[in-house]
CSV table of C-alpha atoms in Angstrom, one decimal:
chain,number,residue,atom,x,y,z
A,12,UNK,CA,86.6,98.4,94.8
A,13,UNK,CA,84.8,101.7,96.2
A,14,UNK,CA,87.5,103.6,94.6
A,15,UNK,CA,87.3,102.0,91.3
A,16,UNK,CA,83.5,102.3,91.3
A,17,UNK,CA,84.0,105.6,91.6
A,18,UNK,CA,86.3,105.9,89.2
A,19,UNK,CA,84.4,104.5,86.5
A,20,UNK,CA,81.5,107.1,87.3
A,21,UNK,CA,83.6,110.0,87.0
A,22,UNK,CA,83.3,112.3,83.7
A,23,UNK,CA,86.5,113.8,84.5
A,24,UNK,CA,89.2,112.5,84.0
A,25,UNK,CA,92.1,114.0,86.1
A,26,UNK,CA,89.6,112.6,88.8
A,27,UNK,CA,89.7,109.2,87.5
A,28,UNK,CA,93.6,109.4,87.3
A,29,UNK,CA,93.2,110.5,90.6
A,30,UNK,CA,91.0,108.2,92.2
A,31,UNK,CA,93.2,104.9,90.3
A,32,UNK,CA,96.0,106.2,91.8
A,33,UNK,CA,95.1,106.0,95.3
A,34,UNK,CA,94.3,102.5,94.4
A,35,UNK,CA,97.6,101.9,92.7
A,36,UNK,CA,98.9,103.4,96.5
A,37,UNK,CA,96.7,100.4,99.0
A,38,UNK,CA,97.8,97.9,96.6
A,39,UNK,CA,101.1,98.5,95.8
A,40,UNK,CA,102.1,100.6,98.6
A,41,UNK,CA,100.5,100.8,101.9
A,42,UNK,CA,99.8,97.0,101.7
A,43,UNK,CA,102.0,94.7,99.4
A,44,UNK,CA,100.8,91.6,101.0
A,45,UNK,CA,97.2,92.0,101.7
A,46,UNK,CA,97.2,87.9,100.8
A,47,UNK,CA,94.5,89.1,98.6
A,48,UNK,CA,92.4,85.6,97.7
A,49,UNK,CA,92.1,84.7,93.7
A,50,UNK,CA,88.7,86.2,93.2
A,51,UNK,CA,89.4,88.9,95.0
A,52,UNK,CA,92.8,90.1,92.7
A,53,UNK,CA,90.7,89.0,89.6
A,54,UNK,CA,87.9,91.2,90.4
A,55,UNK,CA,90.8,94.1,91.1
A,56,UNK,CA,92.5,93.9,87.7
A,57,UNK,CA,88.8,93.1,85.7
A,58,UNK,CA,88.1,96.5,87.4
A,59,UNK,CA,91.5,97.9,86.2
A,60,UNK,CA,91.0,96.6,82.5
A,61,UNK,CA,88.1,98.5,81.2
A,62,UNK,CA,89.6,102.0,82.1
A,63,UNK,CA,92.1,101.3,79.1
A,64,UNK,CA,89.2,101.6,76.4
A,65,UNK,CA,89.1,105.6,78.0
A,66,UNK,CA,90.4,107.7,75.2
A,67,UNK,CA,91.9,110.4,77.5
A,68,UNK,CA,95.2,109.5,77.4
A,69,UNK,CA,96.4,110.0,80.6
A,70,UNK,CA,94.0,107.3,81.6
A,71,UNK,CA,95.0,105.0,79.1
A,72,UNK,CA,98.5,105.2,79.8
A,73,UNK,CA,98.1,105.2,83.6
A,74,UNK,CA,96.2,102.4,83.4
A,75,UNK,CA,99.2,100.8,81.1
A,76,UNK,CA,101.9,101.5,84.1
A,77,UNK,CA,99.6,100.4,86.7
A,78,UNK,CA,99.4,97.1,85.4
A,79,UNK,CA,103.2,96.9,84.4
A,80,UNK,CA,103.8,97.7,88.1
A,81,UNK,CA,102.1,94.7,89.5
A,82,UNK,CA,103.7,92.6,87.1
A,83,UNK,CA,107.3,93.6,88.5
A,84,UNK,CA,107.9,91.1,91.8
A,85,UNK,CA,109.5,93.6,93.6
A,86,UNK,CA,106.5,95.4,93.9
A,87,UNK,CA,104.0,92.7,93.8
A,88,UNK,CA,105.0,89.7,95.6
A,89,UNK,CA,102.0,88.0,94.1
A,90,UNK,CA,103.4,88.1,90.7
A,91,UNK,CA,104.9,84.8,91.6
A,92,UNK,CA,102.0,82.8,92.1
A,93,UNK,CA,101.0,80.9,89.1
A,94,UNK,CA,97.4,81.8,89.0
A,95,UNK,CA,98.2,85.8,89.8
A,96,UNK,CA,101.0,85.9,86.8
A,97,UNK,CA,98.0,84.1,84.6
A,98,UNK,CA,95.9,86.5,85.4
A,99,UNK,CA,97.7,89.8,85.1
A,100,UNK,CA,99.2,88.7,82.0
A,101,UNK,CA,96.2,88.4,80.5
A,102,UNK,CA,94.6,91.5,82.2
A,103,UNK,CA,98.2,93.0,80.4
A,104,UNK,CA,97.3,92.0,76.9
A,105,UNK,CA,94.0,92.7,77.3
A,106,UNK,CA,94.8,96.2,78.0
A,107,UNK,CA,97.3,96.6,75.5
A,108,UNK,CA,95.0,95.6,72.7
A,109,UNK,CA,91.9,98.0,73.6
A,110,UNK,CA,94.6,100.8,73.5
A,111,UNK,CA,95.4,99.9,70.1
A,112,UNK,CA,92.5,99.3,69.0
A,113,UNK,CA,90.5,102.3,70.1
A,114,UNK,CA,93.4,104.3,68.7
A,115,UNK,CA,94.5,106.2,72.2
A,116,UNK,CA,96.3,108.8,71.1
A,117,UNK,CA,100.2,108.4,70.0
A,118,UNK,CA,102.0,108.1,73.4
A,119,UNK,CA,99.4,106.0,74.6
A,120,UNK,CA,99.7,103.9,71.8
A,121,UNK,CA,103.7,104.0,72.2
A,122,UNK,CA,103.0,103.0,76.3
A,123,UNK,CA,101.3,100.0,75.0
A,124,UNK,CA,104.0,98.5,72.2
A,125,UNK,CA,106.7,99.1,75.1
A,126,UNK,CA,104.6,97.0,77.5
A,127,UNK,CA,104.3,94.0,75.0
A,128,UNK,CA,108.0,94.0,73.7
A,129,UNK,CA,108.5,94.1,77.4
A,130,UNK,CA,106.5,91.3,78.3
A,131,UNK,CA,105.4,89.6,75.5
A,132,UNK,CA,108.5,86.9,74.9
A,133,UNK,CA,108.7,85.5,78.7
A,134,UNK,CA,105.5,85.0,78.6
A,135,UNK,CA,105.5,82.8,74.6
A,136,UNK,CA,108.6,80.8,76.3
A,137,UNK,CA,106.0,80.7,79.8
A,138,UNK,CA,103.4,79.5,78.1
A,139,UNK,CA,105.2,76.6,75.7
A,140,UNK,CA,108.2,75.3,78.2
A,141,UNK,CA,106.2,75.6,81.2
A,142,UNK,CA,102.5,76.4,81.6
A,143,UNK,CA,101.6,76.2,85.1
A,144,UNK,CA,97.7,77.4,85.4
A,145,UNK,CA,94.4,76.9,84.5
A,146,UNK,CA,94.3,80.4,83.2
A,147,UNK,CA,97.4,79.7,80.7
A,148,UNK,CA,95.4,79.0,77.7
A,149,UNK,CA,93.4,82.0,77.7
A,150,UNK,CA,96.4,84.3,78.6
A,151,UNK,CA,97.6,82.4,75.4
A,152,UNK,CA,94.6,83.6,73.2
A,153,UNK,CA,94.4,86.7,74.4
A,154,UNK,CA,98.6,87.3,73.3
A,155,UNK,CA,97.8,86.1,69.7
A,156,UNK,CA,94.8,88.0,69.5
A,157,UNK,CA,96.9,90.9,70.5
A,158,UNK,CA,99.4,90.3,67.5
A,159,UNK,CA,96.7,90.0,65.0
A,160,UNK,CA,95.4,93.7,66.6
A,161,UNK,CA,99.4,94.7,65.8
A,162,UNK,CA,99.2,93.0,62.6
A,163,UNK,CA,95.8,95.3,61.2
A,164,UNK,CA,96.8,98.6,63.3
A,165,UNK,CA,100.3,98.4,61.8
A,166,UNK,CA,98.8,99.3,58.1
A,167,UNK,CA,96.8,102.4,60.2
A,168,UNK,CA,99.3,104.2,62.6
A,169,UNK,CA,100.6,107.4,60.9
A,170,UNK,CA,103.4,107.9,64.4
A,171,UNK,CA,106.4,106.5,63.4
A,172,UNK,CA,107.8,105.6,66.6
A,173,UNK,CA,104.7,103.7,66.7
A,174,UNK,CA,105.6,101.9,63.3
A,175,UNK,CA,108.9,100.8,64.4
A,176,UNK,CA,107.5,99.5,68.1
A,177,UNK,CA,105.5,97.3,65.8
A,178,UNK,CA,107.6,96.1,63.2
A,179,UNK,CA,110.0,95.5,66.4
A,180,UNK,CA,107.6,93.4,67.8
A,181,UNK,CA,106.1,91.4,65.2
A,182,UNK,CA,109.8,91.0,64.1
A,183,UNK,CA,110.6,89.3,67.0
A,184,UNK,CA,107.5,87.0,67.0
A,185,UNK,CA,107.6,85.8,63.9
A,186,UNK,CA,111.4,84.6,64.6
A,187,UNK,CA,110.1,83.4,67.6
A,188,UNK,CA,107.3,81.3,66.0
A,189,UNK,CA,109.8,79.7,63.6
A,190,UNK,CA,112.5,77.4,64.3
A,191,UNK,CA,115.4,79.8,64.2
A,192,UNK,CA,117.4,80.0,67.6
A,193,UNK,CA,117.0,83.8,69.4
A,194,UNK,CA,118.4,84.7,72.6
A,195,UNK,CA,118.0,84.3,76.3
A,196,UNK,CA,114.7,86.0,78.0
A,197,UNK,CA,114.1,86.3,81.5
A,198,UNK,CA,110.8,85.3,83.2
A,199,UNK,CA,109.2,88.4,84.9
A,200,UNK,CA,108.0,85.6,87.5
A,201,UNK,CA,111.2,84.4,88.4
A,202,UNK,CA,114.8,86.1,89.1
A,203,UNK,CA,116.8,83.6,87.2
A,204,UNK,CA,117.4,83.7,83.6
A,205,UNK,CA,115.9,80.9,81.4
A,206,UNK,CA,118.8,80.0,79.3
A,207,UNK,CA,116.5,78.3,76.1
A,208,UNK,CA,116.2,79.6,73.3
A,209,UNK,CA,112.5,80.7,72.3
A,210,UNK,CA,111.7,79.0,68.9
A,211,UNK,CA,108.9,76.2,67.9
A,212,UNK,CA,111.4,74.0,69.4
A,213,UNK,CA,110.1,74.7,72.4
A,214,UNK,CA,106.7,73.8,72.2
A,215,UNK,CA,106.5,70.1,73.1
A,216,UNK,CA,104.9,67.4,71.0
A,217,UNK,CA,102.0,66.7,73.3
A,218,UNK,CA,101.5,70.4,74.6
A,219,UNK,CA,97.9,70.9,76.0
A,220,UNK,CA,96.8,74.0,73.8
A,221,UNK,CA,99.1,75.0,71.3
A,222,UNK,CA,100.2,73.4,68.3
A,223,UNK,CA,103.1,73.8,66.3
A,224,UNK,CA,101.6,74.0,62.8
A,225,UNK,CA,99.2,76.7,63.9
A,226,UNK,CA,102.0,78.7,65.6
A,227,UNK,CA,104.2,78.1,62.4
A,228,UNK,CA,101.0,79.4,60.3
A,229,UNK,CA,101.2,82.6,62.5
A,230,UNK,CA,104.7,83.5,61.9
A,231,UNK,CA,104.1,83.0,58.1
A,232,UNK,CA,100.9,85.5,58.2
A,233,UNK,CA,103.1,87.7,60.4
A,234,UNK,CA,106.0,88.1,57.8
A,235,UNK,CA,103.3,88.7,55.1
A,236,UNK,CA,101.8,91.9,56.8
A,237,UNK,CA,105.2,93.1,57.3
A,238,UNK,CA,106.1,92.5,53.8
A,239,UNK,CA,103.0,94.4,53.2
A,240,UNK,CA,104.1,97.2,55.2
A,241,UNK,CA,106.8,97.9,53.2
């Protein structure tokens, strides 16, 4: 946390690259199973989060593969803890939405729409077939605040790249949110493939936090702002 602290002092910011990165190295690489205790990871990636409102976008986008590497389970074992996958999912979307938001520059912005079409559909199947921790519901509202960011950004990104990572995006949730069939996605938690289909289907009749007539809602506004795009 020293580094970090450090980090978030520094004006410069090669030096904050610099300084996240040797944190990036003690978590991910020196010591990939430091059995680090709940609090403890969710006071690392709280840390992590606020360097992606920097925008210097080597920050931004640094701080976008730093949490895409802890999310992989090869290189954090963690990952496959409930509670930890809660967490960094929501410390993802998070992320992904202040770089939009604040406007990060074009790659940056690019960094962030391939990090939620990555990650973005195991977690809507995650989160409606099988939600496992008390953290699920937030990680839930923080992933459709993160499509209504995509939703109001998509009318104000002149990159076209960036357009299209959009559009891609809220494509495929709108299908999702419907009751069309789309194909197989894996979980990032897990190493086999979860052969259902993601669609309102899904969502069971007595799930805990989200209900199907609000999800359905959300595909409908979803189509609309594309429909205005055009």
């Amino acid at each position: 946390m020293e580094l970090i602290n450090q980090a978030h002092m520094s004006l410069d910011a090669a030096e904050k690259v610099d300084l996240l990165q040797r944190v990036k190295e003690i978590v991910l690489e020196r010591t990939p199973n430091l059995g680090r205790s709940i609090p403890e990871y969710k006071a690392l990636v709280d840390a992590i989060v606020p360097f992606s409102n920097e925008r210097n976008v080597a920050v931004a986008k640094f701080v976008l593969q730093f949490i895409e590497d802890i999310m992989e389970p090869a290189k954090n074992p963690q990952i496959k803890t409930p509670t930890i996958l809660a967490l960094t999912r929501h410390a993802l979307f998070e992320a992904c939405s202040s770089v939009l938001t604040i406007n990060a520059g074009p790659s940056s912005i690019r960094k962030a729409l391939r990090v939620l079409d990555k990650f973005i559909p195991g977690t809507i199947y995650h989160i409606w077939a099988q939600p496992l921790d008390t953290y699920d519901p937030q990680v839930w509202d923080f992933l459709v605040r993160t499509i209504h960011v995509m939703r109001q950004t998509l009318h104000q990104f002149q990159d076209a790249e960036a357009v299209l990572w959009t559009v891609r995006i809220l494509e495929s949730c709108a299908l999702h949110f419907s009751h069309a069939f789309d194909s197989v996605y894996r979980d990032p938690a897990r190493s086999n493939v979860q052969p259902d289909a993601v669609h309102l289907g899904t969502i069971a009749s007595n799930h805990a936090f989200v209900r199907v007539d609000v999800v359905n809602d959300l595909s409908l506004s979803i189509v609309q702002s594309l429909v205005d795009r055009l």
